[in-house]
Amino acid sequence: MTDAPMTAQAASTATAGDILSRQLTAQAGAFLRALPLAVGEVGARPGSAAVVPAAGTADLLRAVRRIGGLLHTFGAVFEQTWAQESRTELRWLLNLLALEPGYVRRSARLLGAVDSLSGSDPEGTGMLAGHAGAPKARALLDRQLTLARTRAHSTVLQELRSARLHALADRMTLLVGEAPLLETAGGRASAVLLPQAAAAFTALSACAQQLPLQRAATPYGGDGLRRLGAAPSVRGAADADAALAADDAPWSRLRILVKRARYALEVCGRPSSELDELDVVLGRHQEAADAAVTAATAARTPRITPATAYVLGVVHADQRLEVEAARYAVGRRWPDLPPGLDGWLEIPPAEGWGHSPAPRTA
Amino acid sequence: MTDAPMTAQAASTATAGDILSRQLTAQAGAFLRALPLAVGEVGARPGSAAVVPAAGTADLLRAVRRIGGLLHTFGAVFEQTWAQESRTELRWLLNLLALEPGYVRRSARLLGAVDSLSGSDPEGTGMLAGHAGAPKARALLDRQLTLARTRAHSTVLQELRSARLHALADRMTLLVGEAPLLETAGGRASAVLLPQAAAAFTALSACAQQLPLQRAATPYGGDGLRRLGAAPSVRGAADADAALAADDAPWSRLRILVKRARYALEVCGRPSSELDELDVVLGRHQEAADAAVTAATAARTPRITPATAYVLGVVHADQRLEVEAARYAVGRRWPDLPPGLDGWLEIPPAEGWGHSPAPRTA
């Protein structure tokens, strides 16, 4: 692991600045090591290669997410303009790097769904087994996603040579060992960082309370297909895309907040496997929701055959079912989740910091 | 209630023949009272009226099912040829009477699904909200089901005036008070009827053991859409209709066996609310599976638009999801079901019969 885990001794006397600097140094170092690898990977592969993200890109994404999360959650101890600008640039790189692997995963998901639904394997025959529209729908999805991916690849290739990326790399180089901290960072870690980490958990809980988690925990409630909770602004608007987007948005928000809470716990040396798992489930939710949109969009392609459209309708519903299944998994997990930092805040701060578990790679 | 429940006193000394005669007299009486009402109801309504089955038809169906079940389960004590012929004729009437109400329910289910999936109600926006294909798909389903229903209505009207029905009515008239029992029916109820009722439960358990109940009890396992357990004969055949039919068949069989077990328990004066509920769930399974077939068939209508086909694909998947949900409900209920007659057979027979609960209308 490239993070700098706190030992009990170091942690108990560390200032907030010590802890954050150590984390940022480690993650910025990871960023700088992974960047040339990632650039090489993107440049080396043609627009249609199958296996991404490669190791360099994955490591880079990992570091970008953690630095961004840290700057958000513990933003109060950093120089404001610098932190804000850094987050903007990191988000730009995150979106850029995630684009192409996202299309690859979506393609694998949707083509896999068509294959599974139209398969006639004795171990898992699908409801569309041998349907004439299945190969056509598969080819259509493949064509559209390959095109989107090729475009994304060109964009990434171009941006990876941009001055903007070089500026961000310089920013990360400066961050190694020298984060622009405010004076408040000199306070004890427990006194300064815990309230900010707690705020991340409060935001997470508040978001979760707005979600129909109890309903989602009841299987086959129809949440993914029939009972979308339309946001007020969408009410009356007879537009499925808007309704679906409004329905999925708070779950996407939950995913972001889970990631922030995860990274905050990592900074505090207390990673949570429950939050890691929840993040995975919410990632599945996001990908199924995105794939459903792609299927619905493909079905609007002009001049497709009714058989193709029919198969895309089944695939769309199938992906919404995956959305529902992911919400069910979240609804089931939620009550058992650790109550954030509640119990932890009761431990005397110095000892609290010392309870750092063994370092782990997440 | 028109059945003749056994009192503790009567039951403890009754012969098998006494009990069966009493049941058959009651049910045949119900049949004869309901028949003219049902004939009147069918004749009175036009082919497109919405509310069926009416009370007379429902009562007639109820009596037909119970007499048929009784003649099957306790068939060993009846004159064989007579019992076999009676069952054939009762099954004919059952299929005939169930036809039209079946189409009405299927229409309500499928049009309801389209409305729900395409609705933009704030309390339950559907994934097809405002989709242009929804009204077309609805009209297509409505037209095809109305046509099927009108044809069924004509058939029923014609058959209800047939000599075949009169012969069956005569058969039921003779049954009142005078069932053609074999000599073995003179034995004690417990000694004669219990083994036959137990055989009904053995058949039910054997059927259930062949089903993937444990897998079905895990929600969102994809049993309805992706992981159809194809029967050996269907393996390799790339035909979704055959695969779906083969997948649904053992569950339909379970439904029949649950009904037989229910009626056997009723004869023994021990109705089971668990079996009643299971019967309801399996009825939902059957109707969703049938509705899915109708949606798939409608999607093969020539010259429909891609938008219509797309909506029918979503509706098809939605109904397969209902199939999966029903299997989940069965899988969850199964382990808690009463173990048939196991515990009961250990009670001294005379007392066993006496444990008849209060009469109930099911």
XYZ file of N, CA and C in Angstrom, chain A residues 13-252:
720
model
N 0.108 11.874 18.651
C 0.702 13.196 18.843
C 0.646 14.041 17.573
N 0.105 13.456 16.488
C 0.138 14.134 15.199
C -0.830 15.307 15.154
N -0.448 16.330 14.388
C -1.380 17.423 14.113
C -2.206 17.028 12.899
N -3.291 17.769 12.688
C -4.125 17.529 11.509
C -3.278 17.689 10.247
N -2.423 18.717 10.265
C -1.576 18.967 9.105
C -0.630 17.820 8.813
N -0.064 17.221 9.884
C 0.832 16.075 9.692
C 0.117 14.959 8.938
N -1.068 14.675 9.420
C -1.803 13.540 8.850
C -2.194 13.809 7.410
N -2.709 14.998 7.164
C -3.140 15.312 5.802
C -1.945 15.393 4.855
N -0.852 15.985 5.311
C 0.338 16.088 4.463
C 0.855 14.710 4.096
N 0.859 13.825 5.085
C 1.351 12.477 4.828
C 0.487 11.785 3.765
N -0.826 11.933 3.933
C -1.756 11.336 2.966
C -1.568 11.937 1.585
N -1.516 13.255 1.524
C -1.422 13.923 0.231
C -0.096 13.597 -0.444
N 0.975 13.539 0.346
C 2.281 13.176 -0.209
C 2.219 11.783 -0.828
N 1.617 10.863 -0.093
C 1.518 9.482 -0.588
C 0.685 9.420 -1.867
N -0.472 10.096 -1.847
C -1.372 10.002 -3.006
C -0.825 10.784 -4.195
N -0.219 11.940 -3.947
C 0.361 12.707 -5.049
C 1.523 11.935 -5.658
N 2.280 11.227 -4.807
C 3.349 10.365 -5.307
C 2.785 9.271 -6.206
N 1.691 8.657 -5.744
C 1.047 7.612 -6.544
C 0.573 8.189 -7.875
N 0.016 9.385 -7.803
C -0.452 10.077 -9.009
C 0.696 10.223 -10.006
N 1.833 10.731 -9.506
C 2.959 11.033 -10.406
C 3.599 9.767 -10.976
N 3.574 8.683 -10.191
C 4.100 7.412 -10.720
C 3.165 6.826 -11.776
N 1.848 6.963 -11.534
C 0.872 6.324 -12.429
C 0.652 7.120 -13.707
N 0.858 8.434 -13.646
C 0.521 9.283 -14.798
C 1.218 8.866 -16.092
N 2.565 8.725 -16.099
C 3.197 8.332 -17.376
C 2.748 6.950 -17.847
N 2.519 6.051 -16.895
C 2.016 4.717 -17.267
C 0.670 4.836 -17.961
N -0.225 5.631 -17.346
C -1.572 5.791 -17.901
C -1.513 6.429 -19.280
N -0.692 7.455 -19.424
C -0.560 8.112 -20.725
C -0.054 7.116 -21.756
N 0.930 6.315 -21.354
C 1.460 5.291 -22.255
C 0.403 4.271 -22.635
N -0.404 3.864 -21.666
C -1.446 2.870 -21.930
C -2.468 3.382 -22.933
N -2.917 4.604 -22.712
C -3.924 5.171 -23.613
C -3.345 5.308 -25.017
N -2.079 5.769 -25.089
C -1.463 5.948 -26.397
C -1.193 4.631 -27.103
N -0.906 3.598 -26.317
C -0.495 2.329 -26.913
C -1.655 1.556 -27.528
N -2.833 1.711 -26.944
C -3.926 0.851 -27.417
C -4.727 1.547 -28.509
N -5.184 0.758 -29.458
C -6.069 1.330 -30.466
C -7.420 1.638 -29.827
N -8.239 2.351 -30.546
C -9.537 2.776 -29.998
C -10.482 1.638 -29.690
N -10.162 0.453 -30.136
C -11.126 -0.634 -29.955
C -10.598 -1.776 -29.107
N -9.457 -1.579 -28.422
C -8.932 -2.660 -27.581
C -9.916 -2.965 -26.457
N -9.868 -4.196 -26.004
C -10.936 -4.652 -25.115
C -10.656 -4.408 -23.643
N -9.387 -4.516 -23.222
C -9.142 -4.550 -21.783
C -8.655 -3.205 -21.246
N -9.542 -2.460 -20.678
C -9.217 -1.254 -19.940
C -10.106 -1.229 -18.718
N -9.805 -0.458 -17.688
C -8.588 0.313 -17.544
C -7.405 -0.585 -17.213
N -6.255 -0.263 -17.789
C -5.031 -0.981 -17.460
C -4.550 -0.498 -16.100
N -3.482 -1.130 -15.611
C -3.033 -0.892 -14.236
C -2.700 0.580 -13.978
N -1.986 1.225 -14.900
C -1.595 2.611 -14.699
C -2.804 3.516 -14.566
N -3.762 3.357 -15.486
C -4.976 4.171 -15.448
C -5.745 3.928 -14.151
N -5.850 2.674 -13.743
C -6.570 2.341 -12.515
C -5.911 3.001 -11.308
N -4.570 2.942 -11.246
C -3.853 3.564 -10.125
C -4.041 5.075 -10.134
N -4.009 5.634 -11.345
C -4.175 7.079 -11.447
C -5.566 7.494 -10.970
N -6.595 6.758 -11.427
C -7.972 7.052 -11.006
C -8.093 6.957 -9.490
N -7.434 5.952 -8.928
C -7.501 5.725 -7.484
C -6.930 6.933 -6.727
N -5.768 7.414 -7.176
C -5.131 8.543 -6.501
C -5.959 9.820 -6.685
N -6.463 10.022 -7.901
C -7.259 11.223 -8.194
C -8.496 11.283 -7.294
N -9.166 10.131 -7.168
C -10.382 10.092 -6.338
C -10.051 10.417 -4.884
N -8.970 9.880 -4.387
C -8.643 10.073 -2.970
C -8.184 11.502 -2.667
N -7.368 12.063 -3.568
C -6.932 13.442 -3.325
C -8.152 14.377 -3.377
N -9.004 14.160 -4.388
C -10.202 14.997 -4.524
C -11.109 14.880 -3.304
N -11.290 13.648 -2.832
C -12.155 13.421 -1.675
C -11.596 14.080 -0.425
N -10.288 13.958 -0.264
C -9.620 14.546 0.895
C -9.748 16.072 0.872
N -9.515 16.652 -0.303
C -9.614 18.113 -0.405
C -11.042 18.583 -0.170
N -12.032 17.730 -0.486
C -13.417 18.117 -0.225
C -13.741 18.018 1.260
N -13.476 16.838 1.818
C -13.909 16.571 3.192
C -13.153 17.426 4.210
N -11.837 17.573 4.000
C -11.031 18.339 4.954
C -10.654 19.704 4.373
N -11.527 20.217 3.515
C -11.251 21.457 2.789
C -11.001 22.659 3.685
N -11.561 22.645 4.917
C -11.482 23.819 5.788
C -10.056 24.146 6.212
N -9.136 23.163 6.154
C -7.772 23.436 6.626
C -6.827 23.789 5.485
N -7.373 23.837 4.256
C -6.515 24.187 3.115
C -6.789 25.609 2.653
N -5.827 26.142 1.967
C -6.000 27.449 1.332
C -7.143 27.277 0.332
N -8.193 28.106 0.488
C -9.473 27.852 -0.201
C -9.376 27.841 -1.723
N -8.787 28.902 -2.297
C -8.741 29.003 -3.755
C -7.958 27.838 -4.341
N -6.829 27.536 -3.694
C -6.003 26.429 -4.168
C -6.779 25.102 -4.138
N -7.466 24.860 -3.035
C -8.193 23.597 -2.882
C -9.306 23.497 -3.926
N -9.985 24.610 -4.125
C -11.100 24.616 -5.076
C -10.599 24.354 -6.493
N -9.563 25.047 -6.858
C -8.987 24.857 -8.196
C -8.483 23.426 -8.389
N -7.815 22.920 -7.378
C -7.290 21.554 -7.469
C -8.424 20.554 -7.667
N -9.489 20.730 -6.915
C -10.624 19.806 -7.041
C -11.220 19.876 -8.440
N -11.345 21.083 -8.975
C -11.887 21.239 -10.333
C -11.033 20.491 -11.349
N -9.706 20.661 -11.228
C -8.808 20.016 -12.188
C -8.794 18.494 -12.024
N -8.871 18.052 -10.781
C -8.894 16.604 -10.538
C -10.180 15.985 -11.075
N -11.293 16.718 -10.903
C -12.582 16.219 -11.407
C -12.534 16.130 -12.934
N -11.916 17.142 -13.545
C -11.769 17.118 -15.001
C -11.009 15.865 -15.448
N -9.892 15.573 -14.773
C -9.096 14.405 -15.150
C -9.854 13.107 -14.870
N -10.585 13.094 -13.749
C -11.366 11.909 -13.385
C -12.384 11.600 -14.476
N -13.144 12.615 -14.883
C -14.164 12.413 -15.912
C -13.518 11.978 -17.224
N -12.383 12.584 -17.525
C -11.679 12.266 -18.764
C -11.218 10.805 -18.772
N -10.576 10.396 -17.680
C -10.021 9.042 -17.621
C -11.107 7.977 -17.511
N -12.221 8.337 -16.877
C -13.274 7.344 -16.638
C -14.104 7.095 -17.890
N -14.007 8.010 -18.855
C -14.890 7.959 -20.020
C -14.750 6.652 -20.807
N -13.546 6.370 -21.262
C -13.349 5.214 -22.136
C -13.575 3.885 -21.406
N -12.974 3.691 -20.225
C -13.266 2.448 -19.498
C -14.766 2.288 -19.228
N -15.451 3.423 -19.020
C -16.888 3.379 -18.786
C -17.629 2.781 -19.978
N -17.236 3.198 -21.182
C -17.880 2.644 -22.379
C -17.554 1.172 -22.558
N -16.335 0.800 -22.197
C -15.952 -0.614 -22.317
C -16.797 -1.464 -21.371
N -16.940 -0.980 -20.135
C -17.760 -1.736 -19.177
C -19.218 -1.772 -19.612
N -19.708 -0.646 -20.142
C -21.108 -0.606 -20.553
C -21.352 -1.563 -21.720
N -20.377 -1.598 -22.618
C -20.486 -2.513 -23.750
C -20.522 -3.962 -23.260
N -19.612 -4.294 -22.345
C -19.565 -5.663 -21.809
C -20.887 -6.002 -21.119
N -21.426 -5.028 -20.381
C -22.678 -5.248 -19.658
C -23.843 -5.479 -20.611
N -23.964 -4.618 -21.631
C -25.124 -4.694 -22.515
C -25.034 -5.879 -23.478
N -23.851 -6.099 -24.037
C -23.722 -7.246 -24.937
C -23.873 -8.541 -24.133
N -23.351 -8.524 -22.910
C -23.526 -9.681 -22.032
C -25.000 -9.927 -21.725
N -25.758 -8.838 -21.528
C -27.189 -8.974 -21.256
C -27.907 -9.573 -22.462
N -27.587 -9.083 -23.663
C -28.222 -9.637 -24.868
C -27.870 -11.128 -24.989
N -26.593 -11.449 -24.785
C -26.167 -12.844 -24.907
C -26.873 -13.725 -23.877
N -26.969 -13.207 -22.656
C -27.590 -13.974 -21.589
C -29.096 -14.141 -21.844
N -29.746 -13.077 -22.285
C -31.198 -13.125 -22.511
C -31.546 -13.967 -23.737
N -30.640 -14.007 -24.704
C -30.958 -14.749 -25.935
C -30.215 -16.076 -26.000
N -29.492 -16.413 -24.941
C -28.732 -17.652 -24.935
C -29.622 -18.869 -24.784
N -29.156 -19.990 -25.299
C -29.943 -21.215 -25.135
C -29.093 -22.277 -24.448
N -28.175 -21.800 -23.619
C -27.382 -22.678 -22.777
C -28.322 -23.435 -21.839
N -28.139 -24.745 -21.696
C -29.062 -25.481 -20.810
C -29.020 -24.979 -19.376
N -27.897 -24.422 -18.965
C -27.784 -23.942 -17.581
C -28.434 -22.583 -17.396
N -28.787 -21.921 -18.472
C -29.388 -20.606 -18.296
C -29.976 -20.076 -19.587
N -31.023 -20.736 -20.035
C -31.698 -20.269 -21.236
C -32.359 -18.933 -20.941
N -32.288 -18.024 -21.906
C -32.890 -16.717 -21.700
C -34.280 -16.624 -22.302
N -35.029 -15.608 -21.882
C -36.402 -15.443 -22.362
C -36.453 -15.062 -23.838
N -35.309 -14.684 -24.411
C -35.265 -14.340 -25.832
C -34.490 -15.396 -26.625
N -34.380 -16.606 -26.068
C -33.554 -17.643 -26.706
C -33.852 -17.744 -28.197
N -32.818 -17.561 -28.996
C -32.960 -17.726 -30.438
C -33.790 -16.662 -31.132
N -34.083 -15.559 -30.457
C -34.919 -14.526 -31.071
C -34.175 -13.857 -32.238
N -34.888 -13.667 -33.325
C -34.274 -13.109 -34.535
C -33.746 -11.696 -34.319
N -34.340 -10.968 -33.391
C -33.905 -9.593 -33.160
C -32.641 -9.483 -32.333
N -32.268 -10.562 -31.639
C -31.132 -10.490 -30.710
C -29.809 -10.162 -31.401
N -29.450 -10.859 -32.497
C -28.165 -10.504 -33.145
C -28.175 -9.075 -33.686
N -29.337 -8.644 -34.163
C -29.431 -7.271 -34.691
C -29.275 -6.248 -33.572
N -29.947 -6.483 -32.463
C -29.848 -5.554 -31.334
C -28.419 -5.531 -30.802
N -27.796 -6.703 -30.767
C -26.415 -6.797 -30.289
C -25.491 -5.991 -31.202
N -25.661 -6.164 -32.506
C -24.807 -5.452 -33.458
C -25.021 -3.940 -33.347
N -26.275 -3.546 -33.165
C -26.579 -2.107 -33.037
C -25.911 -1.511 -31.801
N -26.054 -2.191 -30.665
C -25.444 -1.704 -29.425
C -23.928 -1.677 -29.558
N -23.380 -2.725 -30.140
C -21.935 -2.814 -30.304
C -21.434 -1.650 -31.162
N -22.149 -1.389 -32.257
C -21.740 -0.322 -33.172
C -21.781 1.033 -32.455
N -22.885 1.302 -31.768
C -23.041 2.605 -31.130
C -22.032 2.803 -29.996
N -21.787 1.745 -29.222
C -20.855 1.889 -28.104
C -19.405 1.949 -28.580
N -19.094 1.234 -29.650
C -17.733 1.302 -30.195
C -17.452 2.702 -30.726
N -18.461 3.262 -31.377
C -18.313 4.626 -31.891
C -18.087 5.609 -30.735
N -18.908 5.504 -29.705
C -18.780 6.397 -28.548
C -17.405 6.230 -27.907
N -16.955 4.990 -27.859
C -15.680 4.720 -27.228
C -14.518 5.265 -28.052
N -14.603 5.117 -29.356
C -13.545 5.629 -30.222
C -13.440 7.140 -30.082
N -14.593 7.789 -30.041
C -14.595 9.243 -29.838
C -13.961 9.598 -28.502
N -14.352 8.860 -27.457
C -13.792 9.124 -26.131
C -12.280 8.931 -26.154
N -11.841 7.905 -26.847
C -10.409 7.609 -26.922
C -9.648 8.782 -27.549
N -10.186 9.322 -28.657
C -9.539 10.463 -29.313
C -9.459 11.653 -28.363
N -10.560 11.909 -27.668
C -10.582 13.028 -26.724
C -9.514 12.838 -25.650
N -9.451 11.633 -25.095
C -8.496 11.366 -24.024
C -7.070 11.541 -24.544
N -6.800 10.946 -25.710
C -5.461 11.054 -26.306
C -5.027 12.505 -26.431
N -5.974 13.318 -26.896
C -5.695 14.735 -27.124
C -5.430 15.455 -25.799
N -6.315 15.215 -24.828
C -6.210 15.926 -23.554
C -4.995 15.488 -22.744
N -4.548 14.251 -22.942
C -3.392 13.780 -22.180
C -2.102 14.466 -22.637
N -2.185 15.157 -23.772
C -1.014 15.916 -24.225
C -1.187 17.413 -23.936
N -2.280 17.755 -23.249
C -2.624 19.173 -23.089
C -1.827 19.869 -21.989
N -1.751 21.174 -22.101
C -1.105 21.987 -21.067
C -1.841 21.841 -19.743
N -3.156 21.608 -19.835
C -3.956 21.481 -18.622
C -3.466 20.306 -17.773
N -3.177 19.189 -18.416
C -2.696 18.038 -17.663
C -1.313 18.318 -17.071
N -0.473 18.994 -17.859
C 0.857 19.318 -17.336
C 0.765 20.215 -16.108
N -0.158 21.152 -16.165
C -0.346 22.048 -15.019
C -0.803 21.263 -13.788
N -1.687 20.296 -14.029
C -2.169 19.480 -12.910
C -1.026 18.624 -12.339
N -0.210 18.091 -13.222
C 0.934 17.296 -12.758
C 1.877 18.170 -11.921
N 2.099 19.412 -12.364
C 2.940 20.338 -11.588
C 2.328 20.577 -10.215
N 1.006 20.754 -10.214
C 0.285 20.959 -8.959
C 0.505 19.777 -8.010
N 0.461 18.589 -8.559
C 0.657 17.389 -7.741
C 2.109 17.290 -7.252
N 3.048 17.705 -8.103
C 4.457 17.683 -7.701
C 4.684 18.597 -6.499
N 4.076 19.781 -6.545
C 4.218 20.718 -5.429
C 3.589 20.167 -4.152
N 2.563 19.332 -4.356
C 1.818 18.810 -3.210
C 2.658 17.827 -2.391
N 3.622 17.186 -3.041
C 4.441 16.199 -2.325
C 5.235 16.914 -1.239
N 4.841 16.676 -0.035
C 5.560 17.238 1.104
C 5.184 18.665 1.450
N 4.407 19.335 0.622
C 4.154 20.745 0.878
C 2.726 21.171 0.511
N 1.763 20.691 1.233
C 0.370 21.078 0.981
C 0.120 22.465 1.561
N -0.598 23.333 0.841
C -0.859 24.692 1.333
C -1.906 24.702 2.445
N -1.444 24.405 3.658
C -2.350 24.291 4.793
C -2.565 25.640 5.480
N -3.727 25.791 6.079
C -3.999 26.978 6.893
C -3.463 26.744 8.304
N -3.527 27.800 9.081
C -2.979 27.715 10.434
C -3.722 26.693 11.299
N -5.015 26.549 11.036
C -5.828 25.615 11.833
C -5.329 24.183 11.730
N -4.574 23.887 10.681
C -4.069 22.524 10.510
C -3.056 22.152 11.583
N -2.592 23.137 12.346
C -1.643 22.854 13.410
C -2.298 22.264 14.639
N -3.633 22.246 14.690
C -4.347 21.686 15.831
C -4.232 20.172 15.870
N -4.642 19.606 17.023
C -4.586 18.149 17.142
C -5.487 17.501 16.103
N -5.024 16.387 15.549
C -5.769 15.705 14.488
C -7.212 15.433 14.909
N -7.349 14.909 16.122
C -8.695 14.532 16.566
C -9.607 15.747 16.632
N -9.094 16.851 17.096
C -9.919 18.051 17.270
C -10.275 18.686 15.927
N -9.361 18.600 14.975
C -9.577 19.281 13.693
C -10.241 18.383 12.657
N -9.733 17.144 12.556
C -10.201 16.289 11.459
C -11.508 15.567 11.752
N -11.665 15.162 13.025
C -12.866 14.378 13.329
C -14.165 15.110 13.000
N -14.301 16.371 13.379
C -15.567 17.055 13.052
C -15.812 17.105 11.549
N -14.731 17.241 10.768
C -14.907 17.309 9.315
C -15.274 15.945 8.741
N -14.631 14.900 9.278
C -15.006 13.549 8.846
C -16.448 13.266 9.248
N -16.809 13.728 10.454
C -18.184 13.514 10.925
C -19.178 14.194 10.003
N -18.793 15.357 9.478
C -19.690 16.069 8.570
C -19.940 15.254 7.303
N -18.911 14.538 6.851
C -19.081 13.684 5.670
C -20.109 12.594 5.951
N -20.074 12.050 7.177
C -21.049 11.016 7.540
C -22.443 11.597 7.723
N -22.504 12.802 8.237
C -23.811 13.454 8.398
C -24.446 13.666 7.028
N -23.633 14.122 6.065
C -24.149 14.324 4.714
C -24.630 13.000 4.121
N -23.871 11.928 4.370
C -24.245 10.600 3.875
C -25.569 10.140 4.471
N -25.702 10.289 5.780
C -26.947 9.885 6.443
C -28.131 10.698 5.946
N -27.910 11.992 5.791
C -28.999 12.873 5.345
C -29.465 12.465 3.954
N -28.531 12.137 3.084
C -28.869 11.700 1.730
C -29.652 10.384 1.783
N -29.172 9.450 2.613
C -29.822 8.140 2.705
C -31.246 8.266 3.231
N -31.433 9.217 4.160
C -32.770 9.374 4.737
C -33.796 9.848 3.715
N -33.322 10.468 2.649
C -34.232 10.930 1.603
C -34.610 9.797 0.642
N -33.905 8.681 0.739
C -34.149 7.579 -0.192
C -35.156 6.589 0.382
N -35.928 5.941 -0.489
C -36.887 4.929 0.005
C -36.177 3.613 0.296
N -35.261 3.625 1.277
C -34.436 2.439 1.532
C -35.252 1.271 2.049
N -36.264 1.586 2.852
C -37.072 0.510 3.410
C -37.878 -0.167 2.306
N -38.419 0.645 1.420
C -39.173 0.096 0.297
C -38.245 -0.705 -0.599
N -37.045 -0.158 -0.818
C -36.088 -0.849 -1.686
C -35.685 -2.201 -1.102
N -35.711 -2.313 0.231
C -35.295 -3.560 0.877
C -36.344 -4.656 0.748
N -37.527 -4.309 0.238
C -38.559 -5.309 -0.042
C -38.399 -5.743 -1.492
N -38.056 -7.010 -1.730
C -37.770 -7.385 -3.116
C -39.011 -7.334 -4.005
N -38.782 -7.094 -5.271
C -39.817 -7.083 -6.289
C -40.899 -6.040 -6.024
N -40.476 -4.886 -5.505
C -41.424 -3.806 -5.269
C -41.660 -2.977 -6.520
N -40.928 -3.263 -7.566
C -41.155 -2.551 -8.827
C -40.488 -1.188 -8.887
N -39.516 -0.949 -7.993
C -38.883 0.374 -7.942
C -38.120 0.730 -9.210
N -37.578 -0.277 -9.880
C -36.754 0.008 -11.041
C -37.557 0.258 -12.306
N -38.768 -0.327 -12.377
C -39.528 -0.288 -13.620
C -40.780 0.572 -13.524
N -41.524 0.385 -12.422
C -42.869 0.956 -12.391
C -43.064 2.095 -11.419
N -42.326 2.059 -10.330
C -42.593 3.033 -9.278
C -41.438 3.985 -9.092
N -41.102 4.682 -10.152
C -40.042 5.667 -10.028
C -40.572 6.825 -9.201
N -39.801 7.227 -8.220
C -40.209 8.385 -7.421
C -39.782 9.639 -8.153
N -40.713 10.218 -8.883
C -40.353 11.381 -9.690
C -40.062 12.573 -8.791
N -39.022 13.300 -9.142
C -38.700 14.518 -8.411
C -39.775 15.562 -8.718
N -39.996 16.506 -7.782
C -41.068 17.498 -7.976
C -40.997 18.197 -9.337
N -39.786 18.524 -9.792
C -39.670 19.287 -11.024
C -40.115 18.482 -12.242
N -40.107 17.174 -12.088
C -40.446 16.330 -13.229
C -41.939 16.009 -13.258
N -42.610 16.236 -12.130
C -44.025 15.882 -12.065
C -44.804 16.482 -13.216
N -45.595 15.643 -13.817
C -46.414 16.129 -14.916
C -45.681 16.052 -16.238
N -44.369 16.131 -16.209
C -43.619 16.012 -17.455
C -43.662 14.556 -17.898
N -44.260 14.322 -19.050
C -44.423 12.958 -19.515
C -43.187 12.534 -20.294
N -42.074 12.491 -19.625
C -40.837 12.152 -20.288
C -40.081 11.121 -19.467
N -39.974 9.926 -20.037
C -39.387 8.825 -19.285
C -37.919 9.089 -18.957
N -37.175 9.648 -19.909
C -35.750 9.889 -19.662
C -35.549 10.797 -18.461
N -36.332 11.892 -18.423
C -36.214 12.832 -17.308
C -36.631 12.167 -16.000
N -37.700 11.360 -16.060
C -38.184 10.698 -14.845
C -37.139 9.705 -14.331
N -36.544 8.954 -15.246
C -35.532 7.981 -14.839
C -34.310 8.688 -14.271
N -33.886 9.764 -14.938
C -32.720 10.509 -14.456
C -32.986 11.063 -13.062
N -34.197 11.620 -12.867
C -34.551 12.186 -11.563
C -34.622 11.094 -10.499
N -35.051 9.916 -10.930
C -35.170 8.805 -9.991
C -33.803 8.273 -9.576
N -32.879 8.247 -10.513
C -31.552 7.688 -10.231
C -30.635 8.684 -9.525
N -30.892 9.986 -9.724
C -29.971 11.017 -9.234
C -29.635 10.893 -7.741
N -30.638 10.745 -6.859
C -30.261 10.683 -5.439
C -29.409 9.458 -5.097
N -29.544 8.387 -5.876
C -28.705 7.204 -5.639
C -27.274 7.479 -6.111
N -27.130 8.229 -7.191
C -25.794 8.621 -7.649
C -25.127 9.505 -6.603
